[in-house]
Amino acid sequence: MATESVLRPSLIVPVGHVEPVPRRIRGMIGGRLAFDTRCALYVWEWRAYPQFSIPVEDLVDGVLHDDGHTEHLGAGPAHLHTLQVGPEVRAGAAWVWGEGAPEPLHGTVRFEWEALDSWFEEDEPVFVHPRSPYSRVDALRSGSSVRVELDGVVLAEATGCVKLFETGLPTRYYLDSAAVDWTRLRRSDTVTRCPYKGTTSSYWSFDSDTASHEDIAWTYDFPTIHANRIAGLTAFYNEHVDLYVDGFLLPKPGPAVRASIGR
C-alpha cells in the first residue's frame, strides 16, 4: 500500500471576493448589542477565510467616530473608525469601506474581530473568525494504524483513529486516550479556539533527553457538533513529530495555511 498523501485541496476564493451571509449576525460589547443584521456580507481580505462586513444602518448601540486614517485591506481602501457602544470605547475597531472597494461593500463596516466581546451566527457563538462557506471539516473513523514518535520515543500507538479533514490544512489523526503514553507528556496551560472545532481542553508538551517540545498535542473534550467525533481524542502536530500511518512515515507538511486554526 502506498503512503498517505500529504497534499490537500487548495483554497479557491480570491482576495476581494464578496458574498451575502444567509445568517443573522450580531456583535456585543459590554453586554450591549453593537449591531444586529440579516444583511451581512462575507469579504475575503486574504484567501484563507473571510471577514464579516456589516451594513452601517444595522448598528444598534454602536456609534462610529472617524479616525481620519485610510488603509488598503486587500479588498480595497477603508477608513479607520473608533467604535463606541454605551460607555465602552474601542479605538481603531472598525473599517468603513471607501471608493475603490467592491461596490457591494459600500455602506458597510468591517470590525476587528477582537474589538468585539462576542460574535453570534444566529444564536451560536463564533470564535476567532467567520467560518468560510467554502471550507469543509469532516471527521471520519478510520482503521489506519498510527504511531507517533519524537526524538526516538514512542508517544502514541493506535490500531485505529479518527481522521479530521479540513480544507487547506493537513489531515489530523485523533487517537483514543488509551493509545497515548501519558507518562511521557506534560500538560500545558495553552488554550486555543477554532471556529470549526471549538475550544481546546488541553495541550500537551514533551521533554526528551535532548530537547523540550512545547504544545505538540491537543485535545477537544467538547468540540462543536460539526466535529463531535473527535471528542476526548488527542491529535499531534504532523509538523513537529514523526507520524507513521499504516507503517509509513509521513513527510512533514509545510507551515499551516491558517496559523490561528492550524490544529
PDB file of C-alpha atoms in Angstrom:
ATOM      1  CA  MET A   1       0.000   0.000   0.000  1.00  0.00           C
ATOM      2  CA  ALA A   2       1.328   3.459  -0.863  1.00  0.00           C
ATOM      3  CA  THR A   3       1.828   6.027   1.864  1.00  0.00           C
ATOM      4  CA  GLU A   4      -0.923   8.569   2.505  1.00  0.00           C
ATOM      5  CA  SER A   5      -0.670  11.798   0.565  1.00  0.00           C
ATOM      6  CA  VAL A   6       0.205  14.985   2.414  1.00  0.00           C
ATOM      7  CA  LEU A   7      -1.360  17.004  -0.391  1.00  0.00           C
ATOM      8  CA  ARG A   8      -4.626  18.773   0.371  1.00  0.00           C
ATOM      9  CA  PRO A   9      -7.282  20.730  -1.507  1.00  0.00           C
ATOM     10  CA  SER A  10      -6.243  24.287  -2.200  1.00  0.00           C
ATOM     11  CA  LEU A  11      -8.109  27.402  -1.162  1.00  0.00           C
ATOM     12  CA  ILE A  12     -10.206  28.630  -4.071  1.00  0.00           C
ATOM     13  CA  VAL A  13     -11.620  32.022  -3.066  1.00  0.00           C
ATOM     14  CA  PRO A  14      -9.758  35.046  -4.479  1.00  0.00           C
ATOM     15  CA  VAL A  15      -8.909  38.106  -2.415  1.00  0.00           C
ATOM     16  CA  GLY A  16     -11.596  40.760  -2.796  1.00  0.00           C
ATOM     17  CA  HIS A  17     -14.432  38.263  -3.266  1.00  0.00           C
ATOM     18  CA  VAL A  18     -17.757  39.264  -1.661  1.00  0.00           C
ATOM     19  CA  GLU A  19     -20.754  37.042  -0.923  1.00  0.00           C
ATOM     20  CA  PRO A  20     -24.004  37.522   1.085  1.00  0.00           C
ATOM     21  CA  VAL A  21     -24.213  35.882   4.514  1.00  0.00           C
ATOM     22  CA  PRO A  22     -27.503  33.927   4.824  1.00  0.00           C
ATOM     23  CA  ARG A  23     -27.407  34.103   8.648  1.00  0.00           C
ATOM     24  CA  ARG A  24     -28.282  36.630  11.312  1.00  0.00           C
ATOM     25  CA  ILE A  25     -25.024  38.139  12.653  1.00  0.00           C
ATOM     26  CA  ARG A  26     -24.730  40.000  15.950  1.00  0.00           C
ATOM     27  CA  GLY A  27     -21.844  41.537  17.880  1.00  0.00           C
ATOM     28  CA  MET A  28     -21.746  42.629  21.526  1.00  0.00           C
ATOM     29  CA  ILE A  29     -19.578  44.839  23.703  1.00  0.00           C
ATOM     30  CA  GLY A  30     -20.013  45.266  27.453  1.00  0.00           C
ATOM     31  CA  GLY A  31     -23.323  43.401  27.364  1.00  0.00           C
ATOM     32  CA  ARG A  32     -24.750  45.794  24.787  1.00  0.00           C
ATOM     33  CA  LEU A  33     -25.673  44.979  21.196  1.00  0.00           C
ATOM     34  CA  ALA A  34     -23.289  46.775  18.852  1.00  0.00           C
ATOM     35  CA  PHE A  35     -25.015  45.556  15.688  1.00  0.00           C
ATOM     36  CA  ASP A  36     -27.705  43.113  14.572  1.00  0.00           C
ATOM     37  CA  THR A  37     -28.061  42.293  10.890  1.00  0.00           C
ATOM     38  CA  ARG A  38     -29.529  39.813   8.454  1.00  0.00           C
ATOM     39  CA  CYS A  39     -27.707  41.503   5.572  1.00  0.00           C
ATOM     40  CA  ALA A  40     -24.047  40.906   6.421  1.00  0.00           C
ATOM     41  CA  LEU A  41     -21.500  40.200   3.704  1.00  0.00           C
ATOM     42  CA  TYR A  42     -18.519  37.887   3.584  1.00  0.00           C
ATOM     43  CA  VAL A  43     -15.400  39.663   2.307  1.00  0.00           C
ATOM     44  CA  TRP A  44     -12.115  37.878   1.647  1.00  0.00           C
ATOM     45  CA  GLU A  45      -9.189  40.149   2.522  1.00  0.00           C
ATOM     46  CA  TRP A  46      -6.947  37.085   2.207  1.00  0.00           C
ATOM     47  CA  ARG A  47      -7.690  33.652   0.764  1.00  0.00           C
ATOM     48  CA  ALA A  48      -7.815  31.563   3.934  1.00  0.00           C
ATOM     49  CA  TYR A  49     -11.098  32.797   5.390  1.00  0.00           C
ATOM     50  CA  PRO A  50     -13.495  35.758   5.176  1.00  0.00           C
ATOM     51  CA  GLN A  51     -14.463  38.594   7.483  1.00  0.00           C
ATOM     52  CA  PHE A  52     -17.976  39.885   8.099  1.00  0.00           C
ATOM     53  CA  SER A  53     -18.895  43.286   6.738  1.00  0.00           C
ATOM     54  CA  ILE A  54     -21.934  44.829   8.440  1.00  0.00           C
ATOM     55  CA  PRO A  55     -24.325  47.441   6.967  1.00  0.00           C
ATOM     56  CA  VAL A  56     -23.777  50.696   8.839  1.00  0.00           C
ATOM     57  CA  GLU A  57     -27.561  51.106   9.094  1.00  0.00           C
ATOM     58  CA  ASP A  58     -27.724  47.911  11.214  1.00  0.00           C
ATOM     59  CA  LEU A  59     -25.680  49.326  14.074  1.00  0.00           C
ATOM     60  CA  VAL A  60     -27.815  49.198  17.210  1.00  0.00           C
ATOM     61  CA  ASP A  61     -25.963  50.751  20.151  1.00  0.00           C
ATOM     62  CA  GLY A  62     -22.764  51.154  18.172  1.00  0.00           C
ATOM     63  CA  VAL A  63     -21.583  54.609  17.091  1.00  0.00           C
ATOM     64  CA  LEU A  64     -18.646  55.167  14.714  1.00  0.00           C
ATOM     65  CA  HIS A  65     -16.154  58.033  15.010  1.00  0.00           C
ATOM     66  CA  ASP A  66     -13.876  58.700  12.025  1.00  0.00           C
ATOM     67  CA  ASP A  67     -10.178  58.437  12.940  1.00  0.00           C
ATOM     68  CA  GLY A  68      -9.075  60.180   9.744  1.00  0.00           C
ATOM     69  CA  HIS A  69      -6.883  57.295   8.559  1.00  0.00           C
ATOM     70  CA  THR A  70      -7.191  55.188   5.391  1.00  0.00           C
ATOM     71  CA  GLU A  71      -5.550  51.861   4.523  1.00  0.00           C
ATOM     72  CA  HIS A  72      -5.881  49.192   1.849  1.00  0.00           C
ATOM     73  CA  LEU A  73      -7.254  45.980   3.386  1.00  0.00           C
ATOM     74  CA  GLY A  74      -6.857  43.588   0.479  1.00  0.00           C
ATOM     75  CA  ALA A  75     -10.375  44.056  -0.837  1.00  0.00           C
ATOM     76  CA  GLY A  76      -9.876  47.789  -1.200  1.00  0.00           C
ATOM     77  CA  PRO A  77      -9.405  51.068   0.679  1.00  0.00           C
ATOM     78  CA  ALA A  78     -11.137  51.507   4.039  1.00  0.00           C
ATOM     79  CA  HIS A  79     -11.378  54.331   6.568  1.00  0.00           C
ATOM     80  CA  LEU A  80     -10.462  53.617  10.189  1.00  0.00           C
ATOM     81  CA  HIS A  81     -13.083  54.381  12.855  1.00  0.00           C
ATOM     82  CA  THR A  82     -13.386  54.133  16.618  1.00  0.00           C
ATOM     83  CA  LEU A  83     -16.415  52.205  17.865  1.00  0.00           C
ATOM     84  CA  GLN A  84     -18.385  53.406  20.882  1.00  0.00           C
ATOM     85  CA  VAL A  85     -21.053  51.225  22.483  1.00  0.00           C
ATOM     86  CA  GLY A  86     -22.558  52.896  25.543  1.00  0.00           C
ATOM     87  CA  PRO A  87     -19.627  53.810  27.816  1.00  0.00           C
ATOM     88  CA  GLU A  88     -17.278  51.370  26.035  1.00  0.00           C
ATOM     89  CA  VAL A  89     -14.850  52.879  23.531  1.00  0.00           C
ATOM     90  CA  ARG A  90     -12.778  50.651  21.211  1.00  0.00           C
ATOM     91  CA  ALA A  91     -10.237  52.721  19.287  1.00  0.00           C
ATOM     92  CA  GLY A  92      -9.387  51.553  15.759  1.00  0.00           C
ATOM     93  CA  ALA A  93     -12.069  48.874  15.926  1.00  0.00           C
ATOM     94  CA  ALA A  94     -13.829  49.453  12.608  1.00  0.00           C
ATOM     95  CA  TRP A  95     -13.079  49.945   8.923  1.00  0.00           C
ATOM     96  CA  VAL A  96     -15.655  51.611   6.677  1.00  0.00           C
ATOM     97  CA  TRP A  97     -15.075  50.688   3.043  1.00  0.00           C
ATOM     98  CA  GLY A  98     -14.333  53.537   0.656  1.00  0.00           C
ATOM     99  CA  GLU A  99     -14.259  54.252  -3.079  1.00  0.00           C
ATOM    100  CA  GLY A 100     -12.259  51.580  -4.833  1.00  0.00           C
ATOM    101  CA  ALA A 101     -13.592  48.725  -2.701  1.00  0.00           C
ATOM    102  CA  PRO A 102     -16.056  46.282  -4.342  1.00  0.00           C
ATOM    103  CA  GLU A 103     -19.387  48.046  -4.840  1.00  0.00           C
ATOM    104  CA  PRO A 104     -21.432  45.706  -2.558  1.00  0.00           C
ATOM    105  CA  LEU A 105     -19.195  46.747   0.373  1.00  0.00           C
ATOM    106  CA  HIS A 106     -20.107  50.420   0.126  1.00  0.00           C
ATOM    107  CA  GLY A 107     -22.103  51.450   3.185  1.00  0.00           C
ATOM    108  CA  THR A 108     -20.758  48.550   5.250  1.00  0.00           C
ATOM    109  CA  VAL A 109     -18.184  48.296   8.030  1.00  0.00           C
ATOM    110  CA  ARG A 110     -15.683  45.565   8.847  1.00  0.00           C
ATOM    111  CA  PHE A 111     -14.878  45.232  12.562  1.00  0.00           C
ATOM    112  CA  GLU A 112     -11.636  43.991  14.054  1.00  0.00           C
ATOM    113  CA  TRP A 113     -12.647  40.629  15.485  1.00  0.00           C
ATOM    114  CA  GLU A 114     -11.043  41.080  18.908  1.00  0.00           C
ATOM    115  CA  ALA A 115     -12.626  44.528  19.326  1.00  0.00           C
ATOM    116  CA  LEU A 116     -15.971  42.826  19.986  1.00  0.00           C
ATOM    117  CA  ASP A 117     -16.558  40.869  23.197  1.00  0.00           C
ATOM    118  CA  SER A 118     -18.658  38.256  21.410  1.00  0.00           C
ATOM    119  CA  TRP A 119     -19.976  37.347  17.974  1.00  0.00           C
ATOM    120  CA  PHE A 120     -23.026  35.265  17.099  1.00  0.00           C
ATOM    121  CA  GLU A 121     -24.243  33.469  13.989  1.00  0.00           C
ATOM    122  CA  GLU A 122     -27.957  33.088  14.725  1.00  0.00           C
ATOM    123  CA  ASP A 123     -27.785  32.096  18.431  1.00  0.00           C
ATOM    124  CA  GLU A 124     -24.458  30.260  18.265  1.00  0.00           C
ATOM    125  CA  PRO A 125     -21.193  31.938  19.357  1.00  0.00           C
ATOM    126  CA  VAL A 126     -18.417  32.182  16.774  1.00  0.00           C
ATOM    127  CA  PHE A 127     -14.743  32.178  17.721  1.00  0.00           C
ATOM    128  CA  VAL A 128     -11.598  33.569  16.053  1.00  0.00           C
ATOM    129  CA  HIS A 129     -13.139  34.484  12.681  1.00  0.00           C
ATOM    130  CA  PRO A 130     -16.163  33.657  10.490  1.00  0.00           C
ATOM    131  CA  ARG A 131     -16.470  30.129   9.167  1.00  0.00           C
ATOM    132  CA  SER A 132     -15.876  30.086   5.439  1.00  0.00           C
ATOM    133  CA  PRO A 133     -18.798  28.736   3.376  1.00  0.00           C
ATOM    134  CA  TYR A 134     -16.177  27.170   1.093  1.00  0.00           C
ATOM    135  CA  SER A 135     -14.379  25.181   3.795  1.00  0.00           C
ATOM    136  CA  ARG A 136     -15.286  21.686   4.991  1.00  0.00           C
ATOM    137  CA  VAL A 137     -14.449  19.876   8.201  1.00  0.00           C
ATOM    138  CA  ASP A 138     -15.037  16.124   8.109  1.00  0.00           C
ATOM    139  CA  ALA A 139     -14.185  13.773  10.985  1.00  0.00           C
ATOM    140  CA  LEU A 140     -14.133  10.180   9.733  1.00  0.00           C
ATOM    141  CA  ARG A 141     -13.456   6.980  11.661  1.00  0.00           C
ATOM    142  CA  SER A 142     -10.590   5.013  10.123  1.00  0.00           C
ATOM    143  CA  GLY A 143      -8.893   1.646  10.585  1.00  0.00           C
ATOM    144  CA  SER A 144      -5.495   3.162   9.757  1.00  0.00           C
ATOM    145  CA  SER A 145      -2.847   2.417  12.348  1.00  0.00           C
ATOM    146  CA  VAL A 146      -0.960   5.397  13.750  1.00  0.00           C
ATOM    147  CA  ARG A 147       2.348   5.626  15.605  1.00  0.00           C
ATOM    148  CA  VAL A 148       3.762   8.889  16.938  1.00  0.00           C
ATOM    149  CA  GLU A 149       7.461   9.236  17.722  1.00  0.00           C
ATOM    150  CA  LEU A 150       9.692  12.114  18.731  1.00  0.00           C
ATOM    151  CA  ASP A 151      13.423  12.020  19.454  1.00  0.00           C
ATOM    152  CA  GLY A 152      13.217   8.245  19.193  1.00  0.00           C
ATOM    153  CA  VAL A 153      10.484   7.902  21.844  1.00  0.00           C
ATOM    154  CA  VAL A 154       7.081   6.382  21.032  1.00  0.00           C
ATOM    155  CA  LEU A 155       4.433   8.781  22.363  1.00  0.00           C
ATOM    156  CA  ALA A 156       1.342   7.054  20.977  1.00  0.00           C
ATOM    157  CA  GLU A 157       0.407   3.920  19.084  1.00  0.00           C
ATOM    158  CA  ALA A 158      -3.094   3.084  17.865  1.00  0.00           C
ATOM    159  CA  THR A 159      -4.761   0.486  15.646  1.00  0.00           C
ATOM    160  CA  GLY A 160      -7.412   2.986  14.544  1.00  0.00           C
ATOM    161  CA  CYS A 161      -8.105   6.704  14.606  1.00  0.00           C
ATOM    162  CA  VAL A 162     -10.439   9.490  13.583  1.00  0.00           C
ATOM    163  CA  LYS A 163      -9.095  11.429  10.621  1.00  0.00           C
ATOM    164  CA  LEU A 164     -10.053  15.074  10.530  1.00  0.00           C
ATOM    165  CA  PHE A 165     -10.018  16.621   7.056  1.00  0.00           C
ATOM    166  CA  GLU A 166     -10.136  20.428   6.993  1.00  0.00           C
ATOM    167  CA  THR A 167      -9.885  22.445   3.790  1.00  0.00           C
ATOM    168  CA  GLY A 168      -6.423  23.933   3.361  1.00  0.00           C
ATOM    169  CA  LEU A 169      -4.864  22.104   6.318  1.00  0.00           C
ATOM    170  CA  PRO A 170      -3.028  18.801   6.799  1.00  0.00           C
ATOM    171  CA  THR A 171      -5.071  15.768   7.809  1.00  0.00           C
ATOM    172  CA  ARG A 172      -5.073  15.411  11.605  1.00  0.00           C
ATOM    173  CA  TYR A 173      -5.125  11.989  13.288  1.00  0.00           C
ATOM    174  CA  TYR A 174      -7.114  11.859  16.526  1.00  0.00           C
ATOM    175  CA  LEU A 175      -6.309   8.962  18.863  1.00  0.00           C
ATOM    176  CA  ASP A 176      -8.078   7.298  21.784  1.00  0.00           C
ATOM    177  CA  SER A 177      -6.714   8.193  25.209  1.00  0.00           C
ATOM    178  CA  ALA A 178      -5.592   4.599  25.804  1.00  0.00           C
ATOM    179  CA  ALA A 179      -3.283   4.817  22.779  1.00  0.00           C
ATOM    180  CA  VAL A 180      -1.236   7.699  24.239  1.00  0.00           C
ATOM    181  CA  ASP A 181       1.681   7.269  26.670  1.00  0.00           C
ATOM    182  CA  TRP A 182       0.671   9.962  29.140  1.00  0.00           C
ATOM    183  CA  THR A 183       3.716   9.275  31.330  1.00  0.00           C
ATOM    184  CA  ARG A 184       5.782  10.944  28.606  1.00  0.00           C
ATOM    185  CA  LEU A 185       3.651  14.062  28.222  1.00  0.00           C
ATOM    186  CA  ARG A 186       3.379  17.242  30.264  1.00  0.00           C
ATOM    187  CA  ARG A 187       0.145  19.220  30.350  1.00  0.00           C
ATOM    188  CA  SER A 188       0.432  22.918  29.472  1.00  0.00           C
ATOM    189  CA  ASP A 189      -1.805  25.911  30.124  1.00  0.00           C
ATOM    190  CA  THR A 190      -2.283  26.698  26.434  1.00  0.00           C
ATOM    191  CA  VAL A 191      -5.848  27.153  25.199  1.00  0.00           C
ATOM    192  CA  THR A 192      -6.797  27.823  21.584  1.00  0.00           C
ATOM    193  CA  ARG A 193     -10.071  28.325  19.772  1.00  0.00           C
ATOM    194  CA  CYS A 194     -11.174  27.263  16.326  1.00  0.00           C
ATOM    195  CA  PRO A 195     -14.335  28.485  14.567  1.00  0.00           C
ATOM    196  CA  TYR A 196     -14.882  24.980  13.174  1.00  0.00           C
ATOM    197  CA  LYS A 197     -13.982  22.765  16.148  1.00  0.00           C
ATOM    198  CA  GLY A 198     -14.432  24.875  19.279  1.00  0.00           C
ATOM    199  CA  THR A 199     -12.135  25.406  22.268  1.00  0.00           C
ATOM    200  CA  THR A 200      -9.342  23.024  23.215  1.00  0.00           C
ATOM    201  CA  SER A 201      -9.498  21.481  26.662  1.00  0.00           C
ATOM    202  CA  SER A 202      -5.809  20.528  26.940  1.00  0.00           C
ATOM    203  CA  TYR A 203      -2.429  20.925  25.296  1.00  0.00           C
ATOM    204  CA  TRP A 204       0.495  18.588  25.868  1.00  0.00           C
ATOM    205  CA  SER A 205       4.283  19.012  25.704  1.00  0.00           C
ATOM    206  CA  PHE A 206       7.153  16.510  25.700  1.00  0.00           C
ATOM    207  CA  ASP A 207      10.568  16.662  27.372  1.00  0.00           C
ATOM    208  CA  SER A 208      13.030  14.236  25.804  1.00  0.00           C
ATOM    209  CA  ASP A 209      16.611  13.608  26.855  1.00  0.00           C
ATOM    210  CA  THR A 210      17.750  16.149  24.289  1.00  0.00           C
ATOM    211  CA  ALA A 211      15.070  18.847  23.993  1.00  0.00           C
ATOM    212  CA  SER A 212      11.751  20.234  25.214  1.00  0.00           C
ATOM    213  CA  HIS A 213       8.928  20.272  22.686  1.00  0.00           C
ATOM    214  CA  GLU A 214       6.099  22.590  23.671  1.00  0.00           C
ATOM    215  CA  ASP A 215       2.449  22.101  22.749  1.00  0.00           C
ATOM    216  CA  ILE A 216       2.844  19.223  20.299  1.00  0.00           C
ATOM    217  CA  ALA A 217      -0.571  17.676  21.002  1.00  0.00           C
ATOM    218  CA  TRP A 218      -4.067  18.805  21.944  1.00  0.00           C
ATOM    219  CA  THR A 219      -7.478  17.525  22.968  1.00  0.00           C
ATOM    220  CA  TYR A 220     -11.039  18.742  22.438  1.00  0.00           C
ATOM    221  CA  ASP A 221     -13.246  17.330  25.200  1.00  0.00           C
ATOM    222  CA  PHE A 222     -16.276  19.291  23.974  1.00  0.00           C
ATOM    223  CA  PRO A 223     -15.880  20.116  20.276  1.00  0.00           C
ATOM    224  CA  THR A 224     -18.565  21.689  18.129  1.00  0.00           C
ATOM    225  CA  ILE A 225     -21.300  19.462  16.754  1.00  0.00           C
ATOM    226  CA  HIS A 226     -19.546  19.577  13.351  1.00  0.00           C
ATOM    227  CA  ALA A 227     -16.539  17.729  14.804  1.00  0.00           C
ATOM    228  CA  ASN A 228     -18.172  15.686  17.574  1.00  0.00           C
ATOM    229  CA  ARG A 229     -16.290  12.511  16.609  1.00  0.00           C
ATOM    230  CA  ILE A 230     -13.027  13.963  17.972  1.00  0.00           C
ATOM    231  CA  ALA A 231     -14.472  14.491  21.475  1.00  0.00           C
ATOM    232  CA  GLY A 232     -11.991  13.277  24.074  1.00  0.00           C
ATOM    233  CA  LEU A 233      -9.420  12.243  21.453  1.00  0.00           C
ATOM    234  CA  THR A 234      -5.876  13.597  21.119  1.00  0.00           C
ATOM    235  CA  ALA A 235      -4.002  14.698  17.998  1.00  0.00           C
ATOM    236  CA  PHE A 236      -0.328  15.502  17.444  1.00  0.00           C
ATOM    237  CA  TYR A 237       1.114  18.166  15.155  1.00  0.00           C
ATOM    238  CA  ASN A 238       2.216  16.382  11.996  1.00  0.00           C
ATOM    239  CA  GLU A 239       4.732  19.199  11.571  1.00  0.00           C
ATOM    240  CA  HIS A 240       6.540  18.502  14.867  1.00  0.00           C
ATOM    241  CA  VAL A 241       6.540  14.711  15.347  1.00  0.00           C
ATOM    242  CA  ASP A 242       7.393  11.611  13.332  1.00  0.00           C
ATOM    243  CA  LEU A 243       3.980  10.310  12.293  1.00  0.00           C
ATOM    244  CA  TYR A 244       3.624   6.790  10.909  1.00  0.00           C
ATOM    245  CA  VAL A 245       0.305   5.870   9.265  1.00  0.00           C
ATOM    246  CA  ASP A 246      -0.194   2.227   8.298  1.00  0.00           C
ATOM    247  CA  GLY A 247       3.530   1.730   8.811  1.00  0.00           C
ATOM    248  CA  PHE A 248       4.658   4.554   6.529  1.00  0.00           C
ATOM    249  CA  LEU A 249       6.410   7.681   7.821  1.00  0.00           C
ATOM    250  CA  LEU A 250       4.503  10.708   6.552  1.00  0.00           C
ATOM    251  CA  PRO A 251       6.505  13.627   5.151  1.00  0.00           C
ATOM    252  CA  LYS A 252       6.125  16.674   7.363  1.00  0.00           C
ATOM    253  CA  PRO A 253       3.707  19.201   5.846  1.00  0.00           C
ATOM    254  CA  GLY A 254       4.654  22.800   5.254  1.00  0.00           C
ATOM    255  CA  PRO A 255       3.519  25.620   7.539  1.00  0.00           C
ATOM    256  CA  ALA A 256      -0.212  25.610   8.266  1.00  0.00           C
ATOM    257  CA  VAL A 257      -2.134  27.848   5.913  1.00  0.00           C
ATOM    258  CA  ARG A 258      -4.136  29.277   8.790  1.00  0.00           C
ATOM    259  CA  ALA A 259      -1.901  29.609  11.825  1.00  0.00           C
ATOM    260  CA  SER A 260      -4.807  30.585  14.058  1.00  0.00           C
ATOM    261  CA  ILE A 261      -6.586  27.321  13.370  1.00  0.00           C
ATOM    262  CA  GLY A 262      -3.741  25.072  12.411  1.00  0.00           C
ATOM    263  CA  ARG A 263      -4.773  22.291  14.786  1.00  0.00           C
TER     264      ARG A 263
END
